Coordinates of C-alpha atoms and ligand atoms in Angstrom, one line a residue:
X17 CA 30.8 -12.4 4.2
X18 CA 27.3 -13.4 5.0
X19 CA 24.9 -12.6 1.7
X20 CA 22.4 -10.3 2.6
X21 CA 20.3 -11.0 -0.1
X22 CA 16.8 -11.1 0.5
X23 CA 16.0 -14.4 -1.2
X24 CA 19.2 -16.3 0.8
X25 CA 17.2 -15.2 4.0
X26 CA 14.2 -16.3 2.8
X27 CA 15.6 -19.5 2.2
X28 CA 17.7 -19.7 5.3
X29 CA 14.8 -19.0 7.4
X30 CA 12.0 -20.7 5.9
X31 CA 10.8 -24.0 8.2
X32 CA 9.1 -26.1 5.4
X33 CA 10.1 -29.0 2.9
X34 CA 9.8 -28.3 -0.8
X35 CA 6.6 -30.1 -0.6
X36 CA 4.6 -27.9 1.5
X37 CA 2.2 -25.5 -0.2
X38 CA 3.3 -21.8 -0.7
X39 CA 0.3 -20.9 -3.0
X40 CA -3.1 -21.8 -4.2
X41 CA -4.3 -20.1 -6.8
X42 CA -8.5 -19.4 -6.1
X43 CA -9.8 -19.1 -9.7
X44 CA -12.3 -16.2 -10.5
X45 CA -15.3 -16.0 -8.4
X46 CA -15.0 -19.7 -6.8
X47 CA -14.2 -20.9 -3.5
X48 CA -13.0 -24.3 -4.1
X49 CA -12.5 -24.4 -7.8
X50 CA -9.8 -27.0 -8.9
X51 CA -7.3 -24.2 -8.7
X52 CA -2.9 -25.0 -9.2
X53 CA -1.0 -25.1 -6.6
X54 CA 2.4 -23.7 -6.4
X55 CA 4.7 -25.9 -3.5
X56 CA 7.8 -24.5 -1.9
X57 CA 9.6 -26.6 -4.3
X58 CA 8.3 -25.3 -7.2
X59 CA 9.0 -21.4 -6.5
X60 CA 12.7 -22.6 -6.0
X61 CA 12.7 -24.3 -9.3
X62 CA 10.3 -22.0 -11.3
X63 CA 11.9 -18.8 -9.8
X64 CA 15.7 -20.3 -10.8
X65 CA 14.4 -21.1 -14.2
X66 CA 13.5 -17.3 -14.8
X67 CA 17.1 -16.4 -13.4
X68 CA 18.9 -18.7 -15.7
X69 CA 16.3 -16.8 -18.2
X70 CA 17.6 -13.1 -17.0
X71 CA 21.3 -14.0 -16.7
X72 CA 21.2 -15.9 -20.1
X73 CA 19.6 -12.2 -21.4
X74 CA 22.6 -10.2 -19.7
X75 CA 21.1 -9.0 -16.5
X76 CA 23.4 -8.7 -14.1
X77 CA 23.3 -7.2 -10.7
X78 CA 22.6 -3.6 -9.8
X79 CA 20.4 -3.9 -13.5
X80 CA 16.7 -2.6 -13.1
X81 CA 13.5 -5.4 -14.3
X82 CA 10.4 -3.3 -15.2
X83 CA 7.3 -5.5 -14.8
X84 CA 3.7 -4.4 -15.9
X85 CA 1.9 -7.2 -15.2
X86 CA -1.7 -8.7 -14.2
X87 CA -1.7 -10.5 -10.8
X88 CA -0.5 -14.0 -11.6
X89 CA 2.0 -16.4 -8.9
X90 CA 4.5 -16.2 -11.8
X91 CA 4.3 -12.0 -11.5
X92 CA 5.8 -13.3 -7.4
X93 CA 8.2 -15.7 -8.9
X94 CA 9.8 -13.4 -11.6
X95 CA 10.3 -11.1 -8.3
X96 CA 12.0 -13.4 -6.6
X97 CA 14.0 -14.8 -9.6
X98 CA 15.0 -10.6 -9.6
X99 CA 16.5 -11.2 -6.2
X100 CA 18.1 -14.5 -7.2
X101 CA 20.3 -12.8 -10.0
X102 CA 20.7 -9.8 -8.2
X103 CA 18.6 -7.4 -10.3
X104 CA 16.6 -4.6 -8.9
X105 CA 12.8 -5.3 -9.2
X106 CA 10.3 -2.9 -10.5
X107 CA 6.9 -3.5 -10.4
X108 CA 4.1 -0.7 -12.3
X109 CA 0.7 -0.2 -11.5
X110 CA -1.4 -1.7 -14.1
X111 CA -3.8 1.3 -14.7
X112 CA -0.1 3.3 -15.8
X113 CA -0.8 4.4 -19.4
X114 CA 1.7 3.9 -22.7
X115 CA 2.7 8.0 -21.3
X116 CA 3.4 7.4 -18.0
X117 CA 5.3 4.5 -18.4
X118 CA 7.2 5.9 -21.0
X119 CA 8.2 8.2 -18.0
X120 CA 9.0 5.3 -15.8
X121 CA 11.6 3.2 -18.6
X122 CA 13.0 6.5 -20.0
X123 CA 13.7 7.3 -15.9
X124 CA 14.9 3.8 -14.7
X125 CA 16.5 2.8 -17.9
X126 CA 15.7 -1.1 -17.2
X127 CA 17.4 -3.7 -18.8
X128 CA 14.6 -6.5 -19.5
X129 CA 10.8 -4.8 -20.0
X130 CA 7.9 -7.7 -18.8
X131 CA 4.3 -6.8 -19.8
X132 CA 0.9 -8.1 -20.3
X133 CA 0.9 -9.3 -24.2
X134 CA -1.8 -7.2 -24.9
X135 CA 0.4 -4.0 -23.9
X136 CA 3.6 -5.9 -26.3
X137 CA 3.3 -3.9 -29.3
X138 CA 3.2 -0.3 -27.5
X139 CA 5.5 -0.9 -25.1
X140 CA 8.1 -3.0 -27.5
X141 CA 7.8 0.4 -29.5
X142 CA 8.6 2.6 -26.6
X143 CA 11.4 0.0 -25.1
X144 CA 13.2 0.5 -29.0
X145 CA 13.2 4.2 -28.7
X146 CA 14.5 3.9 -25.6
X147 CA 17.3 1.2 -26.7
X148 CA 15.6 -1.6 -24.3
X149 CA 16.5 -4.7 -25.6
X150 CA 14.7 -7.2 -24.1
X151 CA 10.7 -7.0 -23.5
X152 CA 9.3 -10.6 -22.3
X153 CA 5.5 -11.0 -21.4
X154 CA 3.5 -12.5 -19.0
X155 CA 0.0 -13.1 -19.2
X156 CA -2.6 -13.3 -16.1
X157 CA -2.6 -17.1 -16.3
X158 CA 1.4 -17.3 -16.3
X159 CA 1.4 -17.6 -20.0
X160 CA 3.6 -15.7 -22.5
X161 CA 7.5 -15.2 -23.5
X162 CA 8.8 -15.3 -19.9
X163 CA 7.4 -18.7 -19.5
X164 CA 8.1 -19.8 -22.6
X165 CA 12.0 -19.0 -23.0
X166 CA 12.4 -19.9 -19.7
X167 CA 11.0 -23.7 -19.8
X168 CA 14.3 -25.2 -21.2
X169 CA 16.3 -23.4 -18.9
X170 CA 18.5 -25.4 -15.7
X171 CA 16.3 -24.7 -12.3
X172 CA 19.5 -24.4 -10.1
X173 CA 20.7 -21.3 -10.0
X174 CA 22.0 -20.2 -6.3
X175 CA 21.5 -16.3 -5.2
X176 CA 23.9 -14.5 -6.3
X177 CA 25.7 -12.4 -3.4
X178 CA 24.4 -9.0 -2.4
X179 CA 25.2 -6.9 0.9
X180 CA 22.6 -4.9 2.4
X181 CA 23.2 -1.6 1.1
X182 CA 22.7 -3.2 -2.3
X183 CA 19.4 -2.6 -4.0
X184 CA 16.5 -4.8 -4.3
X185 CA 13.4 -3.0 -5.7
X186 CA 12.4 0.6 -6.8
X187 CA 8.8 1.3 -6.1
X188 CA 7.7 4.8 -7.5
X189 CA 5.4 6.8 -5.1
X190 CA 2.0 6.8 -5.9
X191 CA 2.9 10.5 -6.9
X192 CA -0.4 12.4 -5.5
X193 CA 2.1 15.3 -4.8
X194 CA 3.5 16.0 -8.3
X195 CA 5.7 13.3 -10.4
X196 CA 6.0 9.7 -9.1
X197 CA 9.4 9.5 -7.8
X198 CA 11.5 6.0 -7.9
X199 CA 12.0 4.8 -4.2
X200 CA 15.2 2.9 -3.9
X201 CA 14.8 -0.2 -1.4
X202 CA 17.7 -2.4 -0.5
X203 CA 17.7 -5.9 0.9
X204 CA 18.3 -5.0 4.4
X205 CA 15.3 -2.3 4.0
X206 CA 13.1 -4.9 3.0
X207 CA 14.6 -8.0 4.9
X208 CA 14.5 -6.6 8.2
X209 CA 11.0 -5.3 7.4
X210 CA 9.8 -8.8 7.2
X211 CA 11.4 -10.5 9.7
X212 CA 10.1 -7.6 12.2
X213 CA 6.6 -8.1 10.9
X214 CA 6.9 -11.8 10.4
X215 CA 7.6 -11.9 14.5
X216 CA 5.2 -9.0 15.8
X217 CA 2.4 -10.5 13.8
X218 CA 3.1 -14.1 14.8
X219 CA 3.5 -15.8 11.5
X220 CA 4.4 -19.7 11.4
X221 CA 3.9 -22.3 8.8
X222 CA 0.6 -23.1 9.8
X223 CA -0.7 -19.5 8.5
X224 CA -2.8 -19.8 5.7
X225 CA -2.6 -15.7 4.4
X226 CA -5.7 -14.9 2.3
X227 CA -3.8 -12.4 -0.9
X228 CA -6.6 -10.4 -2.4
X229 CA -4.3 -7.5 -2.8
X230 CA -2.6 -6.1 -5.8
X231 CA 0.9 -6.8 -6.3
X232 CA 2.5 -3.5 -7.6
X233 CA 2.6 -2.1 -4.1
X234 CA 4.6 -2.6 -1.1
X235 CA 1.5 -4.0 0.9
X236 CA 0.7 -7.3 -1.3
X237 CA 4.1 -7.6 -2.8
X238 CA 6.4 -6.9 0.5
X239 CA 4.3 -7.0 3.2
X240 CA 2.3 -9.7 2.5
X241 CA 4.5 -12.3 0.5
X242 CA 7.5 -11.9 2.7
X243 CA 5.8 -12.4 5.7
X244 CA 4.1 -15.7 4.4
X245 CA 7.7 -16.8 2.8
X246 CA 9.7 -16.0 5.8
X247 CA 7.7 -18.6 7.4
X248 CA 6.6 -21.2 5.9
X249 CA 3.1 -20.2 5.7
X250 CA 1.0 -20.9 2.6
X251 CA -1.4 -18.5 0.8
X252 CA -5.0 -18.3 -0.8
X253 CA -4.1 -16.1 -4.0
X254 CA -6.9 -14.2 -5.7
X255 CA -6.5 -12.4 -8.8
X256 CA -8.7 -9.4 -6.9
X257 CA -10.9 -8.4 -4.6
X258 CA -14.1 -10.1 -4.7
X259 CA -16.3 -9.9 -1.4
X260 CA -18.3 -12.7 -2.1
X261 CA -15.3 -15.0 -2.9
X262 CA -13.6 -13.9 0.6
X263 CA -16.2 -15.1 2.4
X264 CA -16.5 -18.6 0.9
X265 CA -12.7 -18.4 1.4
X266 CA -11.9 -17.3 5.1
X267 CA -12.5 -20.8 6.7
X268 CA -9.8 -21.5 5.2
X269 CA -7.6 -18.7 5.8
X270 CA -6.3 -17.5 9.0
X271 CA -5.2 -14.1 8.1
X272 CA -6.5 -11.8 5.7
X273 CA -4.5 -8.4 5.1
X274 CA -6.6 -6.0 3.8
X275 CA -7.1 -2.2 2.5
X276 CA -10.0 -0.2 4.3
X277 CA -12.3 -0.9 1.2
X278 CA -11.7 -4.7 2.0
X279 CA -13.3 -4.2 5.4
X280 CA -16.7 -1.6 4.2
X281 CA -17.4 -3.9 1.2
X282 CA -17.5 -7.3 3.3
X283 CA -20.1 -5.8 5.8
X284 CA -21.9 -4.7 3.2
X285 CA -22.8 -8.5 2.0
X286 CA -25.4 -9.7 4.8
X287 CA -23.7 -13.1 4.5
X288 CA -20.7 -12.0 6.5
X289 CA -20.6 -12.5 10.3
X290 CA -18.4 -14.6 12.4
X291 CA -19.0 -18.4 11.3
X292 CA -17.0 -17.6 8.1
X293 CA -14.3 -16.3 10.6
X294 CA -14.1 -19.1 12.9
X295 CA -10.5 -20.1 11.6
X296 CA -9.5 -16.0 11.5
X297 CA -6.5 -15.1 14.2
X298 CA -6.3 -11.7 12.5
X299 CA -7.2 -9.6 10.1
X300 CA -4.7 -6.6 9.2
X301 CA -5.3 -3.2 7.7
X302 CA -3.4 -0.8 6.0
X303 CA -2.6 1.9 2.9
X304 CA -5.2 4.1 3.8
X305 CA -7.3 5.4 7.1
X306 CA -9.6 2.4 8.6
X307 CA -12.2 4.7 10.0
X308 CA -13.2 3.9 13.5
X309 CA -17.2 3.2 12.9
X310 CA -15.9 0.3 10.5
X311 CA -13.4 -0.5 13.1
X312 CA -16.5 -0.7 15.8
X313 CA -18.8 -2.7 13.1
X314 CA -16.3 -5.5 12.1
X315 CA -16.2 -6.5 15.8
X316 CA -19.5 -6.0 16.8
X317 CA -20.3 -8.4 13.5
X318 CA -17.5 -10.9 14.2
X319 CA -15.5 -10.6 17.3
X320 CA -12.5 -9.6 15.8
X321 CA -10.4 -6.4 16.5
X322 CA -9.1 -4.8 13.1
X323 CA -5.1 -4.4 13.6
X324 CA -4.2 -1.3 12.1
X325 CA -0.6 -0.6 10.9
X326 CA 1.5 2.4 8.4
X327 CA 3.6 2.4 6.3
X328 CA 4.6 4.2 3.1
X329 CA 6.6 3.0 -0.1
X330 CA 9.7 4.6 1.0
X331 CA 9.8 3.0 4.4
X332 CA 7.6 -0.3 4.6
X333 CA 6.2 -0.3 7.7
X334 CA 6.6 1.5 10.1
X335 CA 3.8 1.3 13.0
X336 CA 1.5 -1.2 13.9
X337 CA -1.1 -1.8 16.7
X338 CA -0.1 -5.0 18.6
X339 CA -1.2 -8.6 18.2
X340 CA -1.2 -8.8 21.8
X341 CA -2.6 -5.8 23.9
X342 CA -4.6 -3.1 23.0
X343 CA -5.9 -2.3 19.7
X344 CA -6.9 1.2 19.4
X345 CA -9.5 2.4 16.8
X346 CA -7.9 5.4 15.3
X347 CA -4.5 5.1 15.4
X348 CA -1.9 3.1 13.9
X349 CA 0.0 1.7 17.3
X350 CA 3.0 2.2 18.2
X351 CA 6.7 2.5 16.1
X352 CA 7.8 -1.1 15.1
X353 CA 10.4 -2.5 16.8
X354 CA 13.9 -1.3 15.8
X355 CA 11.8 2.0 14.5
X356 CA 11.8 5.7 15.8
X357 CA 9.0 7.7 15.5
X358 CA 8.6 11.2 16.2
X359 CA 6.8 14.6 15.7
X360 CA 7.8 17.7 14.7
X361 CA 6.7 21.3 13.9
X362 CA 7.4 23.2 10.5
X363 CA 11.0 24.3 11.7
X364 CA 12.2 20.6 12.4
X365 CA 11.5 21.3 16.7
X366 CA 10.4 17.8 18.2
X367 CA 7.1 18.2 19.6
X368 CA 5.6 16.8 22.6
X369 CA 3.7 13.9 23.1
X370 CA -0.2 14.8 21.9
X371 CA 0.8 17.9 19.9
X372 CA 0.3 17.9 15.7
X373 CA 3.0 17.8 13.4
X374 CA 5.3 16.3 11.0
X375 CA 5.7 12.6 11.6
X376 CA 9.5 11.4 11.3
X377 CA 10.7 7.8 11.0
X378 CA 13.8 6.3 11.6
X379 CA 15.3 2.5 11.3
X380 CA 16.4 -0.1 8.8
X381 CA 13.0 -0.2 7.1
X382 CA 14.1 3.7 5.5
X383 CA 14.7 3.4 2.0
X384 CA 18.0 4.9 0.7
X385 CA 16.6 7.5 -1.3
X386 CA 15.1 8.8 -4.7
X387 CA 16.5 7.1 -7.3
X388 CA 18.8 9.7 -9.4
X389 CA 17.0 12.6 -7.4
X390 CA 20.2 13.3 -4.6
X391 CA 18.7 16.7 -4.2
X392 CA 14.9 15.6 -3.5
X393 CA 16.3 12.8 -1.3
X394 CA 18.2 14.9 0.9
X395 CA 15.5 17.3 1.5
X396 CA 13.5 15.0 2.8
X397 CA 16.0 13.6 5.4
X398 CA 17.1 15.2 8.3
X399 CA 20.8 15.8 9.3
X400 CA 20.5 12.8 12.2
X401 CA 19.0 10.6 9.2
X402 CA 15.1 11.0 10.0
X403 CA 12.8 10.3 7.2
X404 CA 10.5 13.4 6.8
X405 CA 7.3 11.3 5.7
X406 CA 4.8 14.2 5.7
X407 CA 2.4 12.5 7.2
X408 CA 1.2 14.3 9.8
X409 CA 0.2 13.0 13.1
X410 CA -0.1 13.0 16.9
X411 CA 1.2 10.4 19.8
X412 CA -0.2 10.0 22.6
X413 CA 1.5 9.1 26.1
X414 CA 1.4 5.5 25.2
X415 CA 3.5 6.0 22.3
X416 CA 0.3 5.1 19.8
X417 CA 0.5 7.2 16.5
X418 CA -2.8 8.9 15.4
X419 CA -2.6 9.3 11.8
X420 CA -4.4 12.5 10.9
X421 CA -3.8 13.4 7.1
X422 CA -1.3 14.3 4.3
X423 CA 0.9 17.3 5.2
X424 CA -0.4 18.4 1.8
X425 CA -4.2 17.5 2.9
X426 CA -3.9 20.3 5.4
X427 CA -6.4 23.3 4.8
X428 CA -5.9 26.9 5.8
X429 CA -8.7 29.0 6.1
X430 CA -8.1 32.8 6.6
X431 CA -4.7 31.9 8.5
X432 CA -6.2 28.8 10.5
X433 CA -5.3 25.2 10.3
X434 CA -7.7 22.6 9.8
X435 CA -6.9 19.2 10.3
X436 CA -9.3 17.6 7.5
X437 CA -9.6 14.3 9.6
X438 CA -11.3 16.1 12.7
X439 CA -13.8 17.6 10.2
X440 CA -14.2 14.0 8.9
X441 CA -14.2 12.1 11.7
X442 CA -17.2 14.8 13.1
X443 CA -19.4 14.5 9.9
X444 CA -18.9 11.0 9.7
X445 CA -20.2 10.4 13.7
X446 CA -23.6 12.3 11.8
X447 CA -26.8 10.3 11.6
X448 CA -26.8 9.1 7.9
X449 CA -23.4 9.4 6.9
X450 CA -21.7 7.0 5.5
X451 CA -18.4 8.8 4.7
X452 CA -16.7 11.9 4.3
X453 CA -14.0 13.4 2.5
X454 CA -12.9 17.0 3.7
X455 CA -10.8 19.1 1.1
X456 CA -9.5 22.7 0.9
X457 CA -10.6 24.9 -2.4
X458 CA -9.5 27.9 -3.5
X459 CA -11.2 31.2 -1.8
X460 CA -11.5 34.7 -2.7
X461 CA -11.5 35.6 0.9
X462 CA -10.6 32.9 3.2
X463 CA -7.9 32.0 0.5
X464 CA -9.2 28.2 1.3
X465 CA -12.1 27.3 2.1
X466 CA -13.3 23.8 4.1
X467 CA -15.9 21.9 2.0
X468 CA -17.1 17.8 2.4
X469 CA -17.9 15.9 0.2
X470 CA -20.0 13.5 1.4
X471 CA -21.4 9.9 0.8
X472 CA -24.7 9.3 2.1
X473 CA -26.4 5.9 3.8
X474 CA -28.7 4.6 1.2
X475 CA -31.6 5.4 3.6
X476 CA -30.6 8.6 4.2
X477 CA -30.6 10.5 0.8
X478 CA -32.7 13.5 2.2
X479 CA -29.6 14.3 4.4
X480 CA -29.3 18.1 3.5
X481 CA -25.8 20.1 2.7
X482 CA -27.9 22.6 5.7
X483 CA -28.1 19.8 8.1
X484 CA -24.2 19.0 7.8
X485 CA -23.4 22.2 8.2
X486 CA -25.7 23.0 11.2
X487 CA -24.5 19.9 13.2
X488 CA -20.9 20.9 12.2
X489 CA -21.3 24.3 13.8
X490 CA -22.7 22.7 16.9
X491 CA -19.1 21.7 17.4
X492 CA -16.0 23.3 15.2
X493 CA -14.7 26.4 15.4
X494 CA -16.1 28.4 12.6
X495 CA -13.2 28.3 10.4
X496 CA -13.6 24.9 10.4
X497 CA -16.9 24.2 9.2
X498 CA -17.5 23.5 5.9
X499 CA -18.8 26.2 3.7
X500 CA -20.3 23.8 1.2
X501 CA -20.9 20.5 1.6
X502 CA -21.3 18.2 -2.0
X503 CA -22.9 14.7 -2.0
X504 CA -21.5 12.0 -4.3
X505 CA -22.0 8.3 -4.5
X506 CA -19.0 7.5 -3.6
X507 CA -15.9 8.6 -3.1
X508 CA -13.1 8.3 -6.0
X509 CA -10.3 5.9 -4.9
X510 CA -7.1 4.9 -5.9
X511 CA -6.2 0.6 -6.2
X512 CA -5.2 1.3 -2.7
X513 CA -8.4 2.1 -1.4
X514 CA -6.9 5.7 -1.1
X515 CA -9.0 8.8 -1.3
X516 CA -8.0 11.0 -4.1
X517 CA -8.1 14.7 -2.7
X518 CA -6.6 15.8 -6.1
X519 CA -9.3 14.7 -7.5
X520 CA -11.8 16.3 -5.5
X521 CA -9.7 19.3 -5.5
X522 CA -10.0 19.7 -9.1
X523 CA -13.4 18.6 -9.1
X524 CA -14.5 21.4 -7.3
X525 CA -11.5 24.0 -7.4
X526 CA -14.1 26.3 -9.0
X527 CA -16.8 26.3 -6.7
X528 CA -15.7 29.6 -5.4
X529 CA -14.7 31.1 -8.2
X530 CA -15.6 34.8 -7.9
X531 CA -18.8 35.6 -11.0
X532 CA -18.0 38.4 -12.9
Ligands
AMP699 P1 2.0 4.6 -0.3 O1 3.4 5.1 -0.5 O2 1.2 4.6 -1.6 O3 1.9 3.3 0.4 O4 1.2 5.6 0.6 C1 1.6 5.9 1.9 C2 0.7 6.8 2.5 O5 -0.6 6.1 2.8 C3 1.2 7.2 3.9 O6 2.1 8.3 3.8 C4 -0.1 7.6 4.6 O7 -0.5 8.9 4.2 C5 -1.1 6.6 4.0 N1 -1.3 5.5 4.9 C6 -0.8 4.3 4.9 N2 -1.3 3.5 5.9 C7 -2.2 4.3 6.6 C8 -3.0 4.1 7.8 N3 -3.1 3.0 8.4 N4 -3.7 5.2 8.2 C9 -3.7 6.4 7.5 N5 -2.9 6.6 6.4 C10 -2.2 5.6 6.0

């Protein structure tokens, strides 16, 4: 039988010799600094070193690796060592406190524990109580335990068999609707993801992928890396975001994939425009809403057309705007190939093309559920296996998906939907604006009410909460104009560029509050 593990297809597929480049680490704040590189060669040998490390330790496959780490190119190789030994990777958010990854071990019940040696003495407490035996750690230059036990070890150590049902990662949900829940990917889930993308988006060895992302989340730890290892190509690796350092960066780079914030925070540095994009065949976006005016000002500032793409943690990707053909501001393209979109109302009917609902998915990319959570998981399937994704959305006749807000963003004000991106999308278009954030708060009357909270152009700061809500009745239905409109400085995000409703929803949950 063929093995369907993710790393074998890596290495089946990829085009280059051991002495190409796969990474080059771009130390803090400099463009060119004398920075290591990390050869094709070197991944096989350093990655087999760590799986000697993990079989030597016991794992064996089917067993779960917990990894709390800062970004480093030995945070990638310890996940593809996972695959090698046939261990199930699990990367956490860095920002997760001692409590909530107490939640995470106690849930997954890992076998080896890898963290930053500054976390070491909490976390080696919590891993006893939970009878974890093994914590390693791993430092943001590559230093600590890991590195250390594994030095001595023999670099040739094969990929152990897997089939595709097998599993090769959980990745907990960023959990903005209650408790994170573990989402179980399998090789083929996250193998044929690549491979789609790798083709739709044109990737060969000649790519040079500027990684500014973090590495916790599907987007810079699936999307990104398998795309460049599948083939061939070699990456610019950032420890974070730094707008300055992307722009002394990107004439060397020839794709950058990128969160919204990526895209507002480079046009906000007047060096950027389209000589530091000469080498640039295309810049992706992804993880959160791109909003059409920044869409509209990348090109006007360099000539390039913003693809767009979804996806979610349970699925990987699963839409994308084309590499050739129209890219529409606004929407996310069409389904992937291989992957069925569609859009239904609250009783599971599909809708027609244009209407708002539910949007479902459908395709190899699907996760295979919650992990220990059989009764979540199947709630969220239909019987003819569509992922429910609660997203929802609109397509047109075209077959592009229009994105247009949680299922849980959705506001209803005395009985009426409001869609909190058409509210958006109308306050942004104002003069002065420079971005909105529509939420739904608790009402006496209404029992929600619509309120924006809104980030002002620096220029503009005598922007009233009258004048919003003036020019919003000029076009919304009254239910849907705000009944208060806050400004902020800016709007709070999550590492994924992600709005946090929640928090505005808290924020502000008594505004209406009835005075006694
Ligand atoms: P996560 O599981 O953290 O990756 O979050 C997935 C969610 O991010 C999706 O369900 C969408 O709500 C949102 N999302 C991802 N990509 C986009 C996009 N291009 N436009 C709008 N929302 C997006």
């Amino acid at each position: 039988m063929m093995n369907a593990n993710l790393y074998e297809i890596i290495r089946a597929a990829n085009p280059t010799s051991p002495d190409a480049d796969f990474m080059k680490v771009c130390g803090e704040g400099s463009a060119t600094g004398a920075a290591p590189t990390y050869s094709y060669g070197d991944i096989e040998a350093v990655s087999g070193r760590y799986a000697r490390l993990l079989a030597d330790l016991g794992v064996v496959k089917g067993d779960r690796i917990a990894v709390q780490v800062e970004k480093s190119p030995q945070a990638i190789l310890l996940y593809l060592a996972a695959m090698r030994v046939g261990a199930v990777f699990l990367p956490l958010n860095t920002a997760y406190t001692d409590p909530e990854v107490a939640y995470f071990l106690a849930d997954a019940e890992p076998k080896v524990v890898v963290c930053d040696p500054t976390r070491a003495e909490s976390l080696g407490r919590l891993a006893a109580n939970l009878g974890i035996a093994e914590l390693l750690t791993l430092d943001a230059q590559g230093g600590g335990s890991l590195s250390d036990a594994a030095e001595s070890k023999d670099p040739d150590f094969g990929c152990v068999a897997a089939s595709a049902d097998d599993l090769a990662a959980i990745l907990y949900t960023s959990g903005t609707t209650g408790r994170s829940k573990g989402a179980m990917l399998s090789h083929e889930n996250l193998a044929s993801n690549a491979i789609t993308l790798q083709k739709l988006w044109g990737f060969s060895s000649d790519d040079v992928l500027l990684h500014a992302l973090p590495i916790f989340h599907t987007h810079g730890l699936f999307v990104a890396t398998n795309c460049v290892l599948l083939s061939g190509a070699s990456m610019l690796f950032l420890h974070r975001f730094d707008a300055r350092q992307v722009i002394g960066l990107l004439p060397r780079a020839t794709v950058m994939m990128g969160v919204p914030t990526f895209y507002t925070r480079l046009l906000a540095e007047p060096a950027f425009g389209a000589e530091c994009c000469a080498t640039m065949r295309l810049f992706i976006s992804g993880s959160a809403p791109l909003l059409e005016e920044t869409f509209a000002a990348f090109e006007a500032r360099t000539g390039q057309r913003i693809l767009e793409r979804y996806g979610m943690t349970e699925t990987g990707m699963n839409t994308s705007n084309p590499l050739v053909g129209d890219r529409l501001p606004g929407t996310v393209g069409p389904g992937l190939p291989g992957v069925e979109v569609r859009i239904t109302d609250a009783d599971g009917r599909i809708l027609p093309d244009g209407e708002i609902g539910t949007l479902e998915v459908k395709g190899p990319n699907v996760f295979r559920g919650y992990w220990r959570q059989p009764q979540k998981t199947a709630g969220e399937f239909r019987a003819d296996g569509f992922f429910i994704t609660g997203d929802l959305a609109r397509i047109d006749e075209n077959g592009y998906v229009q994105i247009v807000g949680r299922g849980t963003d959705l506001i209803i004000c005395g009985g009426f939907n409001v869609y909190p991106k058409e509210v958006e999308l109308l306050v942004d278009g104002l003069e002065g604006v420079t971005e909105t954030a529509v939420v739904g708060l608790p009402h006496p009357d209404f029992g929600e009410a619509v309120v924006a909270v809104v980030v002002r152009d620096a220029d503009h700061t005598d922007l009233s909460s009258e004048a919003v809500i003036e020019a919003a009745k000029l076009d919304l239905a009254n239910f849907k104009v705000p009944k208060r409109v806050y400004f902020v400085d800016s709007l709070p995000r999550n590492a994924m560029g992600k709005v946090q409703k929640s928090e505005l929803r808290e924020r502000y949950k008594s505004a209406f509050a009835p005075t006694i």
